[in-house]
Coordinates of C-alpha atoms in Angstrom, one line a residue:
Chain A
X37 CA 2.2 41.2 -12.1
X38 CA -1.3 41.3 -12.2
X39 CA -1.4 37.9 -14.2
X40 CA -2.5 34.7 -12.6
X41 CA 0.2 32.7 -11.1
X42 CA -2.2 29.5 -10.1
X43 CA -4.8 27.4 -12.0
X44 CA -7.6 29.6 -10.2
X45 CA -5.3 32.9 -9.7
X46 CA -5.9 33.5 -6.6
X47 CA -3.0 35.7 -6.3
X48 CA -4.6 38.4 -8.2
X49 CA -5.3 41.8 -6.1
X50 CA -8.6 41.9 -8.2
X51 CA -11.7 42.6 -5.0
X52 CA -8.7 41.7 -2.8
X53 CA -10.3 41.7 0.6
X54 CA -13.3 39.3 -0.2
X55 CA -11.2 37.1 -2.3
X56 CA -8.8 36.9 1.1
X57 CA -12.0 36.2 3.4
X58 CA -13.2 33.6 1.3
X59 CA -9.8 31.9 1.1
X60 CA -9.1 32.2 4.9
X61 CA -12.5 30.3 5.3
X62 CA -11.8 27.7 2.9
X63 CA -8.4 27.2 4.7
X64 CA -10.2 27.2 8.0
X65 CA -12.7 24.4 6.7
X66 CA -9.6 22.2 5.6
X67 CA -8.2 22.6 9.4
X68 CA -11.7 21.5 10.4
X69 CA -12.2 18.3 8.2
X70 CA -8.5 17.1 8.3
X71 CA -6.4 18.2 11.4
X72 CA -9.3 18.9 14.0
X73 CA -10.1 15.2 14.1
X74 CA -6.8 14.1 15.0
X75 CA -6.2 17.1 17.3
X76 CA -9.1 15.4 19.3
X77 CA -7.6 12.2 19.1
X78 CA -4.8 13.6 21.4
X79 CA -6.7 15.8 23.6
X80 CA -8.7 13.2 24.4
X81 CA -5.6 10.8 25.2
X82 CA -4.5 13.5 27.9
X83 CA -7.6 14.7 29.2
X84 CA -7.4 13.6 32.9
X85 CA -11.6 13.9 32.9
X86 CA -13.0 10.2 32.2
X87 CA -15.0 10.4 29.0
X88 CA -17.9 8.6 27.9
X89 CA -18.0 6.1 24.9
X90 CA -18.4 8.4 21.9
X91 CA -17.2 11.2 23.9
X92 CA -14.1 13.2 22.5
X93 CA -12.4 16.1 24.2
X94 CA -11.1 19.2 22.4
X95 CA -9.0 20.7 25.1
X96 CA -7.1 18.6 27.2
X97 CA -8.8 19.6 30.7
X98 CA -6.4 18.6 33.7
X99 CA -3.9 16.9 31.9
X100 CA -2.7 13.4 32.9
X101 CA -0.9 10.7 31.4
X102 CA -3.4 8.0 33.0
X103 CA -4.9 7.1 29.7
X104 CA -1.9 6.2 28.0
X105 CA -0.3 4.1 31.2
X106 CA -3.3 2.0 31.3
X107 CA -3.4 1.5 27.4
X108 CA 0.5 0.8 27.9
X109 CA -0.3 -1.8 30.1
X110 CA -3.2 -3.5 28.6
X111 CA -0.8 -4.8 25.5
X112 CA 0.4 -1.2 23.7
X113 CA 3.8 -1.8 25.0
X114 CA 4.3 -5.2 24.2
X115 CA 2.7 -4.6 20.7
X116 CA 4.6 -1.5 20.0
X117 CA 7.4 -3.9 20.5
X118 CA 6.6 -6.5 18.2
X119 CA 5.8 -4.0 15.7
X120 CA 9.2 -2.4 16.3
X121 CA 11.1 -5.6 16.0
X122 CA 8.8 -6.7 12.6
X123 CA 9.1 -3.4 10.9
X124 CA 13.0 -2.8 11.8
X125 CA 13.6 -6.2 10.2
X126 CA 11.4 -6.6 7.6
X127 CA 12.4 -3.0 6.1
X128 CA 15.8 -3.9 6.5
X129 CA 15.6 -7.3 4.4
X130 CA 13.0 -5.9 2.1
X131 CA 15.3 -2.9 1.2
X132 CA 18.6 -5.1 0.8
X133 CA 16.4 -7.7 -1.4
X134 CA 15.3 -5.0 -3.5
X135 CA 18.4 -3.1 -4.0
X136 CA 20.1 -6.4 -5.1
X137 CA 17.5 -7.2 -7.7
X138 CA 17.5 -3.8 -8.9
X139 CA 21.1 -3.9 -9.5
X140 CA 20.7 -7.0 -11.9
X141 CA 17.9 -5.7 -13.5
X142 CA 19.3 -2.5 -14.2
X143 CA 22.7 -3.0 -15.0
X144 CA 22.4 -6.5 -16.7
X145 CA 21.6 -7.9 -19.7
X146 CA 20.8 -11.5 -19.3
X147 CA 18.2 -13.8 -21.0
X148 CA 14.9 -13.9 -19.1
X149 CA 15.3 -10.3 -17.9
X150 CA 11.8 -9.7 -19.6
X151 CA 10.2 -12.8 -17.9
X152 CA 11.7 -11.5 -14.2
X153 CA 10.1 -7.8 -14.9
X154 CA 7.1 -9.4 -15.9
X155 CA 7.1 -11.5 -12.6
X156 CA 7.8 -8.4 -10.6
X157 CA 4.7 -6.6 -12.1
X158 CA 2.3 -9.6 -11.5
X159 CA 3.2 -9.6 -7.7
X160 CA 1.5 -6.4 -7.7
X161 CA -1.7 -8.0 -8.7
X162 CA -1.2 -10.6 -5.7
X163 CA -2.0 -8.4 -2.6
X164 CA -2.5 -10.2 0.7
X165 CA -6.3 -9.4 0.2
X166 CA -6.4 -11.3 -2.7
X167 CA -4.2 -14.6 -1.9
X168 CA -4.9 -14.1 2.0
X169 CA -7.0 -17.5 2.0
X170 CA -4.1 -19.7 0.3
X171 CA -1.4 -17.6 1.7
X172 CA -3.0 -18.8 5.4
X173 CA -2.5 -22.2 4.2
X174 CA 1.3 -21.8 3.0
X175 CA 2.1 -20.1 5.9
X176 CA 0.9 -23.3 7.8
X177 CA 3.4 -25.5 5.6
X178 CA 6.3 -23.3 5.6
X179 CA 8.8 -24.3 8.1
X180 CA 10.0 -21.3 10.5
X181 CA 13.8 -20.5 9.9
X182 CA 14.4 -19.6 13.2
X183 CA 13.0 -22.8 14.4
X184 CA 10.2 -24.5 15.8
X185 CA 7.2 -25.2 13.4
X186 CA 5.5 -23.2 10.7
X187 CA 5.5 -19.9 9.9
X188 CA 1.8 -19.3 11.8
X189 CA 2.3 -17.4 15.0
X190 CA 5.8 -16.7 14.8
X191 CA 7.8 -13.6 14.5
X192 CA 9.3 -14.9 10.6
X193 CA 5.5 -15.2 9.6
X194 CA 5.1 -11.6 10.5
X195 CA 8.2 -10.5 8.6
X196 CA 9.1 -12.9 5.6
X197 CA 5.7 -12.3 3.6
X198 CA 6.3 -8.5 3.5
X199 CA 9.6 -8.4 2.3
X200 CA 9.5 -8.8 -1.6
X201 CA 7.6 -6.0 -3.0
X202 CA 7.4 -4.5 -6.3
X203 CA 7.4 -0.8 -5.2
X204 CA 11.4 -0.4 -4.2
X205 CA 12.4 -2.8 -7.0
X206 CA 10.7 -0.6 -9.5
X207 CA 12.0 2.9 -7.7
X208 CA 15.8 1.5 -7.7
X209 CA 15.8 0.2 -10.8
X210 CA 15.3 3.1 -12.1
X211 CA 17.2 5.1 -9.9
X212 CA 20.5 3.1 -10.7
X213 CA 19.8 3.7 -14.2
X214 CA 20.5 7.5 -14.0
X215 CA 23.8 6.7 -12.3
X216 CA 26.2 6.8 -14.9
X217 CA 28.4 4.1 -16.0
X218 CA 31.9 5.6 -15.8
X219 CA 32.7 4.9 -12.0
X220 CA 31.6 1.4 -12.0
X221 CA 34.0 0.9 -15.6
X222 CA 36.8 2.4 -13.5
X223 CA 36.3 0.1 -10.7
X224 CA 35.7 -3.0 -13.1
X225 CA 39.1 -2.2 -14.9
X226 CA 40.8 -1.8 -11.4
X227 CA 39.7 -5.9 -11.2
X228 CA 36.6 -5.2 -8.7
X229 CA 33.9 -8.1 -9.0
X230 CA 30.2 -7.4 -8.8
X231 CA 29.7 -7.5 -5.3
X232 CA 32.5 -5.0 -4.5
X233 CA 30.8 -2.6 -7.2
X234 CA 27.8 -3.1 -5.9
X235 CA 28.6 -2.2 -2.2
X236 CA 31.0 0.4 -2.6
X237 CA 30.1 2.3 -5.4
X238 CA 26.1 1.8 -6.5
X239 CA 24.6 1.5 -3.1
X240 CA 26.5 4.3 -2.0
X241 CA 25.2 6.8 -4.8
X242 CA 21.3 5.2 -4.1
X243 CA 21.0 6.9 -0.7
X244 CA 18.5 8.8 -1.8
X245 CA 16.1 6.2 -3.4
X246 CA 17.1 4.0 -0.4
X247 CA 16.1 6.5 2.0
X248 CA 12.8 7.2 -0.3
X249 CA 12.3 3.3 -0.2
X250 CA 12.8 2.8 3.6
X251 CA 10.1 5.5 4.2
X252 CA 7.4 3.6 1.8
X253 CA 8.7 0.3 3.4
X254 CA 8.4 1.3 6.4
X255 CA 4.8 2.7 6.2
X256 CA 3.7 -0.2 4.3
X257 CA 4.6 -2.7 7.0
X258 CA 3.3 -0.4 9.6
X259 CA 0.4 -0.7 7.9
X260 CA -0.5 -4.4 7.6
X261 CA -3.5 -5.6 9.5
X262 CA -4.5 -8.5 7.5
X263 CA -1.5 -10.2 7.6
X264 CA -1.1 -10.5 11.4
X265 CA -4.6 -11.2 11.6
X266 CA -3.8 -14.3 9.5
X267 CA -0.5 -15.3 11.3
X268 CA -0.9 -14.2 14.7
X269 CA -2.5 -16.8 16.9
X270 CA -1.9 -16.1 20.9
X271 CA -1.9 -12.9 22.1
X272 CA 1.7 -11.9 22.8
X273 CA 2.7 -12.0 19.4
X274 CA -0.1 -9.4 18.6
X275 CA 1.3 -6.7 16.7
X276 CA -0.2 -2.9 17.5
X277 CA -2.5 -2.7 14.9
X278 CA -4.1 -6.0 16.3
X279 CA -3.7 -4.5 19.7
X280 CA -5.5 -1.3 18.9
X281 CA -8.6 -3.3 17.2
X282 CA -9.1 -5.7 20.0
X283 CA -8.9 -3.3 22.9
X284 CA -11.4 -0.8 20.7
X285 CA -13.8 -4.1 20.6
X286 CA -13.6 -4.2 24.2
X287 CA -16.4 -1.5 25.0
X288 CA -15.2 -1.5 28.6
X289 CA -12.5 0.7 28.6
X290 CA -12.9 4.3 28.6
X291 CA -12.4 6.4 25.6
X292 CA -9.4 7.7 26.4
X293 CA -7.2 4.6 26.6
X294 CA -9.0 3.3 23.0
X295 CA -7.6 6.5 21.6
X296 CA -3.7 6.6 23.5
X297 CA -3.9 3.0 21.8
X298 CA -4.2 4.6 18.2
X299 CA -2.1 7.2 19.1
X300 CA 0.8 4.7 19.9
X301 CA -0.1 3.6 16.6
X302 CA 0.0 6.7 14.5
X303 CA 2.8 8.7 15.9
X304 CA 6.0 6.9 14.6
X305 CA 4.4 6.8 11.0
X306 CA 3.6 10.5 11.6
X307 CA 6.8 11.2 12.4
X308 CA 8.4 9.4 9.8
X309 CA 6.3 11.4 7.4
X310 CA 7.1 14.8 8.6
X311 CA 11.2 14.3 9.4
X312 CA 11.7 12.9 5.9
X313 CA 9.0 14.4 3.7
X314 CA 11.2 15.6 1.0
X315 CA 11.7 12.0 0.2
X316 CA 8.1 10.7 0.8
X317 CA 7.2 13.3 -1.8
X318 CA 9.4 12.4 -4.3
X319 CA 8.8 8.4 -4.0
X320 CA 5.2 9.4 -4.1
X321 CA 5.6 11.0 -7.5
X322 CA 7.7 8.4 -9.0
X323 CA 5.2 5.8 -7.6
X324 CA 1.9 7.5 -9.0
X325 CA 3.2 9.1 -12.2
X326 CA 5.5 6.6 -13.5
X327 CA 3.4 3.7 -12.4
Chain B
X230 CA -11.8 -13.2 -21.7
X231 CA -8.7 -13.9 -24.1
X232 CA -6.8 -11.1 -22.3
X233 CA -7.7 -13.5 -18.9
X234 CA -6.2 -16.5 -20.6
X235 CA -3.2 -15.0 -21.9
X236 CA -2.5 -13.7 -18.5
X237 CA -2.9 -16.2 -16.5
X238 CA -0.8 -18.5 -18.5
X239 CA 2.2 -15.6 -18.4
X240 CA 2.0 -15.8 -14.6
X241 CA 2.4 -19.6 -14.7
X242 CA 5.2 -19.4 -17.1
X243 CA 6.2 -16.7 -14.5
X244 CA 5.9 -18.7 -11.5
X245 CA 8.2 -21.8 -12.9
X246 CA 10.6 -19.2 -14.2
X247 CA 11.2 -18.4 -10.5
X248 CA 11.6 -22.4 -9.4
X249 CA 14.4 -22.3 -12.4
X250 CA 15.9 -19.3 -11.1
X251 CA 16.3 -20.8 -7.9
X252 CA 18.1 -23.7 -9.3
X253 CA 20.3 -22.0 -11.4
X254 CA 21.5 -20.0 -8.7
X255 CA 21.9 -22.9 -6.3
X256 CA 24.2 -24.1 -8.9
X257 CA 25.7 -21.2 -9.7
X258 CA 26.9 -20.5 -6.2
X259 CA 28.5 -23.6 -5.8
X260 CA 30.3 -23.7 -9.1
X261 CA 30.9 -19.9 -8.8
X262 CA 32.8 -20.5 -5.5
X263 CA 34.6 -24.0 -6.7
X264 CA 36.1 -22.0 -9.5
X265 CA 37.2 -19.0 -7.3
X266 CA 39.2 -21.2 -4.9
X267 CA 40.6 -23.1 -7.5
X268 CA 42.0 -19.9 -9.7
X269 CA 43.2 -19.0 -6.6
X270 CA 45.4 -22.2 -5.9
X271 CA 48.8 -22.4 -6.8
X272 CA 48.9 -23.0 -10.7
X273 CA 45.4 -23.3 -11.3
X274 CA 45.1 -24.7 -14.6
X275 CA 42.6 -23.4 -16.6
X276 CA 40.0 -26.2 -17.0
X277 CA 40.5 -27.6 -20.3
X278 CA 38.4 -30.5 -19.0
X279 CA 35.1 -28.6 -18.7
X280 CA 33.0 -27.1 -21.5
X281 CA 32.7 -23.8 -20.0
X282 CA 35.0 -21.3 -18.9
X283 CA 34.3 -20.2 -15.4
X284 CA 34.2 -16.4 -15.7
X285 CA 31.8 -16.8 -18.5
X286 CA 30.0 -19.1 -16.6
X287 CA 30.0 -16.7 -13.2
X288 CA 28.9 -13.7 -15.4
X289 CA 25.9 -15.6 -16.9
X290 CA 25.0 -16.6 -13.1
X291 CA 25.7 -13.4 -12.0
X292 CA 22.3 -11.5 -12.5
X293 CA 20.4 -14.2 -11.3
X294 CA 23.0 -14.3 -7.9
X295 CA 21.3 -10.8 -7.2
X296 CA 17.9 -11.9 -8.2
X297 CA 17.4 -14.7 -6.1
X298 CA 16.3 -13.4 -3.3
X299 CA 13.8 -11.4 -4.2
X300 CA 12.3 -14.1 -6.6
X301 CA 12.9 -16.8 -3.7
X302 CA 10.4 -14.8 -1.7
X303 CA 8.0 -13.7 -4.6
X304 CA 8.2 -17.7 -5.3
X305 CA 6.8 -18.7 -1.6
X306 CA 4.9 -16.0 -0.4
X307 CA 3.2 -14.5 -4.0
X308 CA 3.0 -16.9 -6.5
X309 CA 2.8 -20.0 -4.7
X310 CA -0.5 -19.0 -3.0
X311 CA -1.8 -17.4 -6.3
X312 CA -1.3 -20.9 -8.2
X313 CA -2.6 -23.0 -5.1
X314 CA -5.3 -20.8 -4.7
X315 CA -6.7 -21.2 -8.0
X316 CA -6.1 -25.3 -7.8
X317 CA -7.6 -25.1 -4.5
X318 CA -10.9 -23.6 -6.2
X319 CA -11.8 -27.0 -7.9
X320 CA -11.8 -28.8 -4.4
X321 CA -13.6 -29.1 -1.3
X322 CA -10.8 -28.6 1.5
X323 CA -10.9 -30.8 3.9
X324 CA -8.1 -30.5 6.6
X325 CA -6.7 -34.2 7.8
X326 CA -9.3 -35.8 5.3
X327 CA -7.4 -34.9 2.2
X328 CA -9.1 -32.6 -0.6
X329 CA -11.9 -33.7 -2.5
X330 CA -12.2 -32.9 -6.4
X331 CA -16.0 -31.0 -6.7
X332 CA -15.2 -29.5 -10.4
X333 CA -16.8 -26.0 -11.1
X334 CA -19.4 -26.6 -8.0
X335 CA -17.6 -23.9 -5.4
X336 CA -17.7 -21.3 -8.8
X337 CA -21.4 -22.0 -8.9
X338 CA -22.2 -21.9 -5.2
X339 CA -20.8 -18.8 -4.9
X340 CA -22.6 -17.5 -7.6
X341 CA -26.2 -18.5 -6.5
X342 CA -25.0 -17.1 -3.1
X343 CA -27.3 -13.6 -2.9
X344 CA -24.8 -12.4 -0.1
X345 CA -21.4 -12.6 -2.4
X346 CA -24.0 -10.7 -5.1
X347 CA -24.5 -8.1 -2.5
X348 CA -20.7 -8.0 -1.6
X349 CA -19.7 -8.0 -5.4
X350 CA -22.3 -4.5 -5.6
X351 CA -21.0 -2.9 -2.7
X352 CA -17.5 -3.2 -3.6
X353 CA -17.9 -1.8 -6.9
X354 CA -20.3 0.9 -5.6
X355 CA -17.8 1.7 -2.7
X356 CA -14.4 1.4 -5.1
X357 CA -16.3 3.9 -7.7
X358 CA -18.0 6.3 -5.6
X359 CA -14.7 6.7 -3.2
X360 CA -12.3 6.8 -6.0
X361 CA -14.5 9.8 -8.0
X362 CA -15.1 11.7 -4.6
X363 CA -11.5 11.6 -3.4
X364 CA -10.2 12.6 -6.9
X365 CA -12.8 15.5 -6.8
X366 CA -11.7 16.5 -3.2
X367 CA -8.1 15.9 -3.8
X368 CA -8.4 18.1 -7.2
X369 CA -10.0 21.3 -4.9
X370 CA -7.8 20.9 -2.2
X371 CA -5.1 21.1 -4.9
X372 CA -6.2 24.3 -6.4
X373 CA -6.7 25.6 -3.0
X374 CA -3.4 24.5 -1.2
X375 CA -1.4 24.6 -4.7
X376 CA 1.8 27.3 -4.7
X377 CA 5.0 27.5 -2.9
X378 CA 3.5 29.9 -0.1
X379 CA 4.7 29.1 3.2
X380 CA 1.4 28.8 5.3
X381 CA 0.1 26.9 1.9
X382 CA 2.7 24.4 2.5
X383 CA 2.0 24.2 6.1
X384 CA -1.4 23.1 5.4
X385 CA -0.7 20.9 3.1
X386 CA 1.3 18.7 5.2
X387 CA -1.4 18.9 8.1
X388 CA -3.8 17.9 5.5
X389 CA -1.7 14.8 4.3
X390 CA -1.6 13.4 7.8
X391 CA -4.5 11.1 7.3
X392 CA -2.7 9.5 4.5
X393 CA 0.5 8.1 6.8
X394 CA -2.0 7.7 9.7
X395 CA -2.3 3.6 10.0
X396 CA -5.8 3.0 8.9
X397 CA -6.5 0.8 11.8
X398 CA -5.8 3.8 13.9
X399 CA -7.9 6.1 11.2
X400 CA -11.0 3.4 11.6
X401 CA -10.6 3.5 15.3
X402 CA -11.2 7.6 15.2
X403 CA -14.2 7.6 13.1
X404 CA -15.7 4.8 14.9
X405 CA -15.8 7.4 17.8
X406 CA -16.3 10.7 15.7
X407 CA -19.4 8.6 14.3
X408 CA -20.7 7.7 17.6
X409 CA -24.7 7.4 17.1
X410 CA -25.5 8.8 20.4
X411 CA -26.5 12.6 20.1
X412 CA -23.6 13.3 22.4
X413 CA -21.0 12.0 19.6
X414 CA -18.7 14.1 18.4
X415 CA -20.1 14.3 14.4
X416 CA -23.8 14.3 15.8
X417 CA -23.2 17.3 18.2
X418 CA -21.5 19.5 14.8
X419 CA -24.7 18.4 13.1
X420 CA -26.9 19.3 16.0
X421 CA -25.4 23.2 15.7
X422 CA -26.1 22.6 12.3
X423 CA -29.9 22.1 13.1
X424 CA -29.6 18.5 11.9
X425 CA -30.9 15.5 14.3
X426 CA -28.5 12.9 15.5
X427 CA -27.6 10.3 12.7
X428 CA -27.0 6.7 13.3
X429 CA -24.3 6.8 10.9
X430 CA -22.3 2.9 10.9
X431 CA -25.2 1.3 12.9
X432 CA -27.6 1.5 10.3
X433 CA -27.9 -0.4 7.3
X434 CA -29.1 2.7 5.3
X435 CA -26.5 4.6 6.5
X436 CA -23.7 2.5 7.0
X437 CA -22.1 2.0 3.7
X438 CA -21.9 5.4 3.0
X439 CA -20.0 6.6 6.4
X440 CA -17.2 3.9 5.4
X441 CA -16.9 5.9 2.2
X442 CA -16.7 8.9 4.1
X443 CA -13.9 8.2 6.1
X444 CA -12.2 6.4 2.6
X445 CA -12.4 9.7 1.1
X446 CA -11.1 11.5 4.2
X447 CA -8.0 9.0 4.0
X448 CA -7.4 9.1 0.3
X449 CA -8.5 12.8 -0.8
X450 CA -4.9 14.3 0.7
X451 CA -3.1 11.9 -1.3
X452 CA -4.5 12.5 -4.5
X453 CA -4.3 16.1 -3.5
X454 CA -0.5 15.7 -3.6
X455 CA -0.5 13.9 -6.9
X456 CA -2.6 16.8 -8.5
X457 CA -0.4 19.4 -7.0
X458 CA 2.6 17.7 -8.7
X459 CA 0.7 18.0 -11.9
X460 CA -0.3 21.8 -11.3
X461 CA 3.5 22.7 -10.6
X462 CA 4.1 20.8 -14.2
X463 CA 2.0 23.4 -16.2
X464 CA 3.6 26.3 -17.6
X465 CA 2.7 29.4 -15.8
X466 CA 2.5 31.5 -19.5
X467 CA 0.0 29.4 -20.6
X468 CA -2.7 31.0 -17.8
X469 CA -1.0 34.2 -18.4
X470 CA -1.7 33.9 -22.0
X471 CA -5.4 33.1 -21.2
X472 CA -5.5 35.9 -19.0
X473 CA -4.6 38.1 -21.5
X474 CA -7.0 36.7 -24.1
X475 CA -9.4 37.7 -21.5
X476 CA -10.4 34.6 -20.3
X477 CA -11.7 34.0 -16.7
X478 CA -11.0 31.9 -13.7
X479 CA -13.2 29.0 -15.0
X480 CA -12.3 29.3 -18.6
X481 CA -9.0 29.0 -17.6
X482 CA -9.6 25.6 -15.4
X483 CA -11.5 24.5 -18.1
X484 CA -9.5 25.3 -20.9
X485 CA -5.9 24.9 -19.7
X486 CA -5.6 23.3 -16.4
X487 CA -8.1 19.9 -17.0
X488 CA -6.3 19.1 -20.3
X489 CA -3.2 19.4 -19.1
X490 CA -4.0 17.1 -15.9
X491 CA -5.9 14.6 -17.8
X492 CA -2.9 12.2 -17.7
X493 CA -2.4 12.4 -14.2
X494 CA -6.4 11.7 -13.6
X495 CA -6.6 8.7 -15.8
X496 CA -4.0 7.3 -13.4
X497 CA -5.2 8.2 -9.9
X498 CA -8.5 6.9 -11.1
X499 CA -7.0 3.3 -12.6
X500 CA -4.8 3.0 -9.8
X501 CA -7.5 3.5 -7.4
X502 CA -10.1 1.0 -9.1
X503 CA -7.6 -1.8 -8.5
X504 CA -7.2 -0.6 -5.2
X505 CA -10.6 -0.5 -4.6
X506 CA -11.5 -3.6 -5.7
X507 CA -10.0 -5.3 -2.5
X508 CA -10.8 -3.1 0.2
X509 CA -10.9 -4.9 3.5
X510 CA -9.2 -3.4 6.7
X511 CA -11.7 -0.3 6.7
X512 CA -14.8 -2.6 6.6
X513 CA -13.5 -5.5 8.6
X514 CA -12.6 -3.0 11.5
X515 CA -15.4 -0.5 11.2
X516 CA -18.6 -3.1 10.9
X517 CA -17.1 -6.7 10.0
X518 CA -19.3 -6.7 6.8
X519 CA -22.5 -5.4 9.3
X520 CA -25.2 -4.3 10.1
X521 CA -26.9 -6.9 8.2
X522 CA -24.5 -7.1 5.5
X523 CA -25.0 -3.7 4.4
X524 CA -21.3 -3.2 4.2
X525 CA -20.1 -7.0 3.0
X526 CA -17.2 -6.4 0.6
X527 CA -15.4 -9.3 -1.5
X528 CA -12.6 -9.8 0.7
X529 CA -14.5 -9.7 3.8
X530 CA -16.6 -12.4 2.3
X531 CA -13.9 -14.4 1.3
X532 CA -12.4 -14.0 4.9
X533 CA -15.5 -14.9 6.6
X534 CA -16.2 -18.0 4.6
X535 CA -12.8 -19.3 4.5
X536 CA -11.1 -18.5 7.8
X537 CA -14.2 -18.1 10.0
X538 CA -16.5 -21.0 8.5
X539 CA -13.9 -22.8 7.4
X540 CA -15.3 -23.1 3.9
X541 CA -11.8 -22.8 2.1
X542 CA -12.9 -23.9 -1.2
X543 CA -15.3 -21.2 -2.1
X544 CA -13.2 -18.5 -0.7
X545 CA -10.2 -19.7 -2.7
X546 CA -12.7 -19.6 -6.0
X547 CA -14.2 -16.1 -5.0
X548 CA -10.2 -14.8 -4.5
X549 CA -9.2 -16.3 -7.9
X550 CA -12.2 -14.7 -9.8
X551 CA -11.0 -11.6 -7.7
X552 CA -7.3 -11.9 -9.0
X553 CA -8.2 -12.8 -12.5
X554 CA -10.4 -9.2 -12.4
X555 CA -6.7 -7.5 -11.0
X556 CA -5.5 -8.8 -13.7
X557 CA -7.7 -8.0 -16.4
X558 CA -8.0 -4.2 -15.0
X559 CA -3.9 -3.7 -14.9
X560 CA -3.7 -5.1 -18.1
X561 CA -6.3 -2.7 -19.7
X562 CA -4.6 0.1 -17.6
X563 CA -0.9 -1.1 -19.1
X564 CA -2.4 -1.7 -22.6
X565 CA -4.3 1.9 -22.4
X566 CA -1.2 3.4 -21.3
X567 CA 0.9 2.1 -23.7
X568 CA -1.3 3.4 -26.4
X569 CA -1.5 6.8 -25.2
X570 CA 2.5 6.7 -25.2
X571 CA 2.9 5.4 -28.8
X572 CA 0.1 7.9 -30.1

């Protein structure tokens, strides 16, 4: 009863009032450091008062949507559309392709399997930051499957490089190995082929893991900055991250407009996190604890 | 050094296997569909002419069919650039004129560039400091916000928001908070504490520290969640036993909690280091490597010399070295983890 149940034993009633005070203070500090800055951003966006460069509002006085509307017209709307298209198509391809690969890795025995696992591991050491220069040159050589020139300054160039990602392959392979074989064997006896088993049995059972992959994949694609920086040349192709930085670079915009662009960039990923928190935390732990 | 060469030949082989996979699956599709139509046809005579049976072939090709899409994407957007980057590091890259072989000159030029040396120093300093600081802050947060109570869970969720916010938005927000004028948000707060206005990102002496602060703000809550999970895995009875033996909070932390968290901690630290040496977005957006090169890192250096100054060969050389460093670090991590698991 009086035994500590956490590392610091904060639930011990010993010297109750003093401990409670210290803890409340520390919690307030956490809120001040991690939440108040984000709140300041929101308040600034909806504040009707013109703020100088570097000024943030703590309370939105004379609430108005002017900043948001101005930012929207300055390219944020267009950027949001581009980012949503890129994230949607990219995520769909990423999860599909990873699920196919995971099925082969989890359920088949074949020559070269270890080599494939090694190749997947190797790609984790080749992030955009490390291969930026040659990737830029490669993008200039690969033809756009949607027609018209190479991958530079095209939607395909923004989407295709993010499709292959090791994390969902690992997550899905691990999950598929935990699915009991009996169902598949029964289907195989009934004459179902690999594709049918994959779509009808394995994929529906993988729904939780697919959700985790979707959350992580979305955040990964949404956060892309270097890849759009390499690909995009004309202003109308800018993703939201590029719109935000280019708006911020023009210092003649008031603080509210710049923060409005940040807010539009923030909201989708924060919503995904808040709505799918359980999926998210499970993935975080498989990702970080199991490698 | 042996590890480097082995790892690079491995990736080379892996790259080739991708190409093979592509070829094999392409032929596999053709044969597979062909055999299917034949089997469907009336009196489809099981081909005695063929040395292989369609069923066996299809079984062999099956896994590669499933793997083909991913291997194609990896091949084009990961392995090709990596291998080509290594190749280019020995050339002077001249668009439209053809590349000229220069041997190791790109590497020697890079090594003799004092700017690159500073960039490496900044990168390592930034990686080590931010990883240790965010692990420490994350651990403190985990201790404070551990447990299933409702308001604590709420606080954990709130504190986690910086992690899921896109880096670009975080960076712009902090760029505003760290406005160097005396009415900037952070300077106002410091003013209340009796500290004069700081220059933060605008001053070469404080710019790198400011960047580190922002990075810790974004990554500490991530470490917190990992540590909270680690703490939840500790058997409660150990705390009770220690408390009965008269151990205070500090002793319990030192002798029960920290040893139990060691595996989680090492993983947090090593993964952080591998991620940390390729820091780009926050630096490039916040300072562009300035003021006066005080925040230049390896990747901002390669980006600038490659894309902006069109010195692609040298940029490729530096990227190759960065890749090799990543490979060595990853192999060390894996080797070390396997040794632990075997022990």
